[in-house]
């Protein structure tokens, strides 16, 4: 029988009067009071703007070793082979992640929507044409500078730093839309070699 062990560590900073209790889960330290890791992801899988994040929903999703699910999915009735997306630096009608999330249309976008859960893609396909890409391939392409990956928290963080007050105010709404759809945005071109049938 496999037994999950964790070490609870308490730091006592006597000069500051601060006592901090954290859990060590073999890979990094987690602070249950603030609900996040206090050390970055040591393996760097799907590194985003915030590499100290914990999990999407710890009640619904088991996340024992700091690794995410293994694929991103996309419902796309128009896909019949080839690469997906536009190369980094391409021109398109939609160039901001919030416009992509808010104003889906037939206009071109530098972003391509994927979902962390296969079930979330079904409303975007009539013919059940679902493709998937492994997170290992996503991570490698991101490290090579071929693509950029944006989760809900990444997009909200970018929006909160925007000089336009209306965009800053809309950050949490866009985050909620993305979370509801389990949406991840990819900027860049995914080569055909990494795309698999998602059925």
PDB file of N, CA and C in Angstrom, residues 72-124:
ATOM      1  N   UNK A  72      -4.231  19.099 -23.492  1.00  0.00           N
ATOM      2  CA  UNK A  72      -5.151  20.204 -23.745  1.00  0.00           C
ATOM      3  C   UNK A  72      -6.008  19.772 -24.924  1.00  0.00           C
ATOM      4  N   UNK A  73      -7.301  20.149 -24.911  1.00  0.00           N
ATOM      5  CA  UNK A  73      -8.252  19.695 -25.918  1.00  0.00           C
ATOM      6  C   UNK A  73      -8.860  20.886 -26.651  1.00  0.00           C
ATOM      7  N   UNK A  74      -9.288  20.633 -27.911  1.00  0.00           N
ATOM      8  CA  UNK A  74      -9.936  21.676 -28.707  1.00  0.00           C
ATOM      9  C   UNK A  74     -11.021  21.039 -29.570  1.00  0.00           C
ATOM     10  N   UNK A  75     -12.228  21.586 -29.485  1.00  0.00           N
ATOM     11  CA  UNK A  75     -13.308  21.188 -30.381  1.00  0.00           C
ATOM     12  C   UNK A  75     -13.234  22.063 -31.616  1.00  0.00           C
ATOM     13  N   UNK A  76     -13.050  21.455 -32.796  1.00  0.00           N
ATOM     14  CA  UNK A  76     -12.831  22.242 -34.010  1.00  0.00           C
ATOM     15  C   UNK A  76     -13.362  21.475 -35.221  1.00  0.00           C
ATOM     16  N   UNK A  77     -14.574  21.818 -35.666  1.00  0.00           N
ATOM     17  CA  UNK A  77     -15.169  21.146 -36.820  1.00  0.00           C
ATOM     18  C   UNK A  77     -14.444  21.466 -38.121  1.00  0.00           C
ATOM     19  N   UNK A  78     -13.685  22.548 -38.163  1.00  0.00           N
ATOM     20  CA  UNK A  78     -12.974  22.936 -39.380  1.00  0.00           C
ATOM     21  C   UNK A  78     -11.606  22.272 -39.508  1.00  0.00           C
ATOM     22  N   UNK A  79     -11.134  21.606 -38.452  1.00  0.00           N
ATOM     23  CA  UNK A  79      -9.796  21.004 -38.505  1.00  0.00           C
ATOM     24  C   UNK A  79      -9.826  19.702 -39.306  1.00  0.00           C
ATOM     25  N   UNK A  80      -8.977  19.630 -40.332  1.00  0.00           N
ATOM     26  CA  UNK A  80      -8.875  18.405 -41.136  1.00  0.00           C
ATOM     27  C   UNK A  80      -7.419  17.998 -41.320  1.00  0.00           C
ATOM     28  N   UNK A  81      -6.570  18.490 -40.443  1.00  0.00           N
ATOM     29  CA  UNK A  81      -5.144  18.176 -40.525  1.00  0.00           C
ATOM     30  C   UNK A  81      -4.326  19.447 -40.634  1.00  0.00           C
ATOM     31  N   UNK A  82      -3.042  19.311 -40.413  1.00  0.00           N
ATOM     32  CA  UNK A  82      -2.147  20.457 -40.501  1.00  0.00           C
ATOM     33  C   UNK A  82      -1.895  21.087 -39.145  1.00  0.00           C
ATOM     34  N   UNK A  83      -1.225  22.209 -39.181  1.00  0.00           N
ATOM     35  CA  UNK A  83      -0.896  22.919 -37.942  1.00  0.00           C
ATOM     36  C   UNK A  83      -2.119  23.686 -37.441  1.00  0.00           C
ATOM     37  N   UNK A  84      -2.028  24.175 -36.206  1.00  0.00           N
ATOM     38  CA  UNK A  84      -3.116  24.948 -35.605  1.00  0.00           C
ATOM     39  C   UNK A  84      -2.532  26.248 -35.072  1.00  0.00           C
ATOM     40  N   UNK A  85      -3.187  27.365 -35.398  1.00  0.00           N
ATOM     41  CA  UNK A  85      -2.745  28.663 -34.902  1.00  0.00           C
ATOM     42  C   UNK A  85      -1.892  29.413 -35.910  1.00  0.00           C
ATOM     43  N   UNK A  86      -1.457  30.587 -35.496  1.00  0.00           N
ATOM     44  CA  UNK A  86      -0.623  31.459 -36.328  1.00  0.00           C
ATOM     45  C   UNK A  86       0.738  31.607 -35.671  1.00  0.00           C
ATOM     46  N   UNK A  87       1.797  31.727 -36.453  1.00  0.00           N
ATOM     47  CA  UNK A  87       3.125  31.905 -35.847  1.00  0.00           C
ATOM     48  C   UNK A  87       3.171  33.167 -34.980  1.00  0.00           C
ATOM     49  N   UNK A  88       3.992  33.130 -33.934  1.00  0.00           N
ATOM     50  CA  UNK A  88       4.178  34.316 -33.084  1.00  0.00           C
ATOM     51  C   UNK A  88       4.570  35.501 -33.953  1.00  0.00           C
ATOM     52  N   UNK A  89       4.011  36.656 -33.645  1.00  0.00           N
ATOM     53  CA  UNK A  89       4.316  37.870 -34.400  1.00  0.00           C
ATOM     54  C   UNK A  89       3.424  38.076 -35.611  1.00  0.00           C
ATOM     55  N   UNK A  90       2.485  37.157 -35.865  1.00  0.00           N
ATOM     56  CA  UNK A  90       1.573  37.291 -37.006  1.00  0.00           C
ATOM     57  C   UNK A  90       0.572  38.411 -36.763  1.00  0.00           C
ATOM     58  N   UNK A  91       0.028  38.920 -37.853  1.00  0.00           N
ATOM     59  CA  UNK A  91      -1.041  39.918 -37.762  1.00  0.00           C
ATOM     60  C   UNK A  91      -2.389  39.204 -37.725  1.00  0.00           C
ATOM     61  N   UNK A  92      -3.340  39.805 -37.008  1.00  0.00           N
ATOM     62  CA  UNK A  92      -4.699  39.259 -36.938  1.00  0.00           C
ATOM     63  C   UNK A  92      -5.637  40.363 -36.474  1.00  0.00           C
ATOM     64  N   UNK A  93      -6.939  40.134 -36.641  1.00  0.00           N
ATOM     65  CA  UNK A  93      -7.939  41.109 -36.196  1.00  0.00           C
ATOM     66  C   UNK A  93      -7.954  41.230 -34.674  1.00  0.00           C
ATOM     67  N   UNK A  94      -7.838  40.098 -33.978  1.00  0.00           N
ATOM     68  CA  UNK A  94      -7.877  40.083 -32.509  1.00  0.00           C
ATOM     69  C   UNK A  94      -6.463  39.849 -31.991  1.00  0.00           C
ATOM     70  N   UNK A  95      -5.977  40.802 -31.181  1.00  0.00           N
ATOM     71  CA  UNK A  95      -4.593  40.710 -30.688  1.00  0.00           C
ATOM     72  C   UNK A  95      -4.485  40.764 -29.168  1.00  0.00           C
ATOM     73  N   UNK A  96      -5.611  40.814 -28.471  1.00  0.00           N
ATOM     74  CA  UNK A  96      -5.562  40.800 -27.004  1.00  0.00           C
ATOM     75  C   UNK A  96      -6.335  39.584 -26.499  1.00  0.00           C
ATOM     76  N   UNK A  97      -5.847  38.959 -25.429  1.00  0.00           N
ATOM     77  CA  UNK A  97      -6.534  37.764 -24.932  1.00  0.00           C
ATOM     78  C   UNK A  97      -7.968  38.042 -24.483  1.00  0.00           C
ATOM     79  N   UNK A  98      -8.239  39.222 -23.928  1.00  0.00           N
ATOM     80  CA  UNK A  98      -9.603  39.517 -23.462  1.00  0.00           C
ATOM     81  C   UNK A  98     -10.563  39.695 -24.626  1.00  0.00           C
ATOM     82  N   UNK A  99     -10.101  40.282 -25.731  1.00  0.00           N
ATOM     83  CA  UNK A  99     -10.969  40.366 -26.908  1.00  0.00           C
ATOM     84  C   UNK A  99     -11.247  38.975 -27.464  1.00  0.00           C
ATOM     85  N   UNK A 100     -10.254  38.113 -27.428  1.00  0.00           N
ATOM     86  CA  UNK A 100     -10.444  36.740 -27.909  1.00  0.00           C
ATOM     87  C   UNK A 100     -11.501  36.021 -27.061  1.00  0.00           C
ATOM     88  N   UNK A 101     -11.424  36.172 -25.754  1.00  0.00           N
ATOM     89  CA  UNK A 101     -12.364  35.493 -24.855  1.00  0.00           C
ATOM     90  C   UNK A 101     -13.752  36.115 -24.949  1.00  0.00           C
ATOM     91  N   UNK A 102     -13.821  37.435 -24.986  1.00  0.00           N
ATOM     92  CA  UNK A 102     -15.096  38.164 -24.944  1.00  0.00           C
ATOM     93  C   UNK A 102     -15.810  38.216 -26.287  1.00  0.00           C
ATOM     94  N   UNK A 103     -15.078  38.350 -27.372  1.00  0.00           N
ATOM     95  CA  UNK A 103     -15.679  38.660 -28.664  1.00  0.00           C
ATOM     96  C   UNK A 103     -15.377  37.579 -29.693  1.00  0.00           C
ATOM     97  N   UNK A 104     -15.752  36.360 -29.383  1.00  0.00           N
ATOM     98  CA  UNK A 104     -15.508  35.265 -30.325  1.00  0.00           C
ATOM     99  C   UNK A 104     -16.330  35.528 -31.586  1.00  0.00           C
ATOM    100  N   UNK A 105     -15.675  35.398 -32.710  1.00  0.00           N
ATOM    101  CA  UNK A 105     -16.349  35.662 -33.975  1.00  0.00           C
ATOM    102  C   UNK A 105     -15.572  34.968 -35.084  1.00  0.00           C
ATOM    103  N   UNK A 106     -15.925  35.296 -36.293  1.00  0.00           N
ATOM    104  CA  UNK A 106     -15.208  34.743 -37.442  1.00  0.00           C
ATOM    105  C   UNK A 106     -13.972  35.562 -37.786  1.00  0.00           C
ATOM    106  N   UNK A 107     -13.673  36.568 -36.943  1.00  0.00           N
ATOM    107  CA  UNK A 107     -12.471  37.367 -37.186  1.00  0.00           C
ATOM    108  C   UNK A 107     -11.238  36.555 -36.821  1.00  0.00           C
ATOM    109  N   UNK A 108     -10.111  36.911 -37.414  1.00  0.00           N
ATOM    110  CA  UNK A 108      -8.865  36.193 -37.126  1.00  0.00           C
ATOM    111  C   UNK A 108      -8.324  36.615 -35.762  1.00  0.00           C
ATOM    112  N   UNK A 109      -7.610  35.702 -35.112  1.00  0.00           N
ATOM    113  CA  UNK A 109      -7.043  35.960 -33.787  1.00  0.00           C
ATOM    114  C   UNK A 109      -5.636  35.380 -33.720  1.00  0.00           C
ATOM    115  N   UNK A 110      -4.776  36.028 -32.942  1.00  0.00           N
ATOM    116  CA  UNK A 110      -3.437  35.469 -32.733  1.00  0.00           C
ATOM    117  C   UNK A 110      -3.480  34.353 -31.693  1.00  0.00           C
ATOM    118  N   UNK A 111      -4.630  34.154 -31.061  1.00  0.00           N
ATOM    119  CA  UNK A 111      -4.797  33.140 -30.018  1.00  0.00           C
ATOM    120  C   UNK A 111      -5.648  31.981 -30.530  1.00  0.00           C
ATOM    121  N   UNK A 112      -5.400  30.810 -29.975  1.00  0.00           N
ATOM    122  CA  UNK A 112      -6.219  29.630 -30.229  1.00  0.00           C
ATOM    123  C   UNK A 112      -6.676  29.105 -28.877  1.00  0.00           C
ATOM    124  N   UNK A 113      -7.975  28.862 -28.754  1.00  0.00           N
ATOM    125  CA  UNK A 113      -8.528  28.366 -27.488  1.00  0.00           C
ATOM    126  C   UNK A 113      -8.400  26.852 -27.388  1.00  0.00           C
ATOM    127  N   UNK A 114      -7.958  26.403 -26.221  1.00  0.00           N
ATOM    128  CA  UNK A 114      -7.937  24.987 -25.859  1.00  0.00           C
ATOM    129  C   UNK A 114      -8.597  24.875 -24.498  1.00  0.00           C
ATOM    130  N   UNK A 115      -8.909  23.659 -24.085  1.00  0.00           N
ATOM    131  CA  UNK A 115      -9.516  23.424 -22.774  1.00  0.00           C
ATOM    132  C   UNK A 115      -8.711  22.376 -22.022  1.00  0.00           C
ATOM    133  N   UNK A 116      -8.693  22.510 -20.714  1.00  0.00           N
ATOM    134  CA  UNK A 116      -7.981  21.543 -19.883  1.00  0.00           C
ATOM    135  C   UNK A 116      -8.794  20.271 -19.688  1.00  0.00           C
ATOM    136  N   UNK A 117     -10.080  20.315 -20.034  1.00  0.00           N
ATOM    137  CA  UNK A 117     -10.947  19.133 -19.905  1.00  0.00           C
ATOM    138  C   UNK A 117     -11.630  18.860 -21.235  1.00  0.00           C
ATOM    139  N   UNK A 118     -11.607  17.617 -21.648  1.00  0.00           N
ATOM    140  CA  UNK A 118     -12.213  17.223 -22.925  1.00  0.00           C
ATOM    141  C   UNK A 118     -13.694  17.588 -22.960  1.00  0.00           C
ATOM    142  N   UNK A 119     -14.389  17.388 -21.872  1.00  0.00           N
ATOM    143  CA  UNK A 119     -15.828  17.651 -21.782  1.00  0.00           C
ATOM    144  C   UNK A 119     -16.161  19.101 -22.159  1.00  0.00           C
ATOM    145  N   UNK A 120     -15.274  20.024 -21.842  1.00  0.00           N
ATOM    146  CA  UNK A 120     -15.525  21.449 -22.099  1.00  0.00           C
ATOM    147  C   UNK A 120     -15.509  21.797 -23.578  1.00  0.00           C
ATOM    148  N   UNK A 121     -14.978  20.928 -24.432  1.00  0.00           N
ATOM    149  CA  UNK A 121     -14.872  21.237 -25.859  1.00  0.00           C
ATOM    150  C   UNK A 121     -16.136  20.889 -26.631  1.00  0.00           C
ATOM    151  N   UNK A 122     -17.009  20.094 -26.044  1.00  0.00           N
ATOM    152  CA  UNK A 122     -18.168  19.578 -26.786  1.00  0.00           C
ATOM    153  C   UNK A 122     -19.107  20.673 -27.274  1.00  0.00           C
ATOM    154  N   UNK A 123     -19.218  21.768 -26.537  1.00  0.00           N
ATOM    155  CA  UNK A 123     -20.126  22.834 -26.984  1.00  0.00           C
ATOM    156  C   UNK A 123     -19.555  23.638 -28.149  1.00  0.00           C
ATOM    157  N   UNK A 124     -18.287  23.393 -28.501  1.00  0.00           N
ATOM    158  CA  UNK A 124     -17.660  24.120 -29.602  1.00  0.00           C
ATOM    159  C   UNK A 124     -17.547  23.269 -30.863  1.00  0.00           C
TER     160      UNK A 124
END
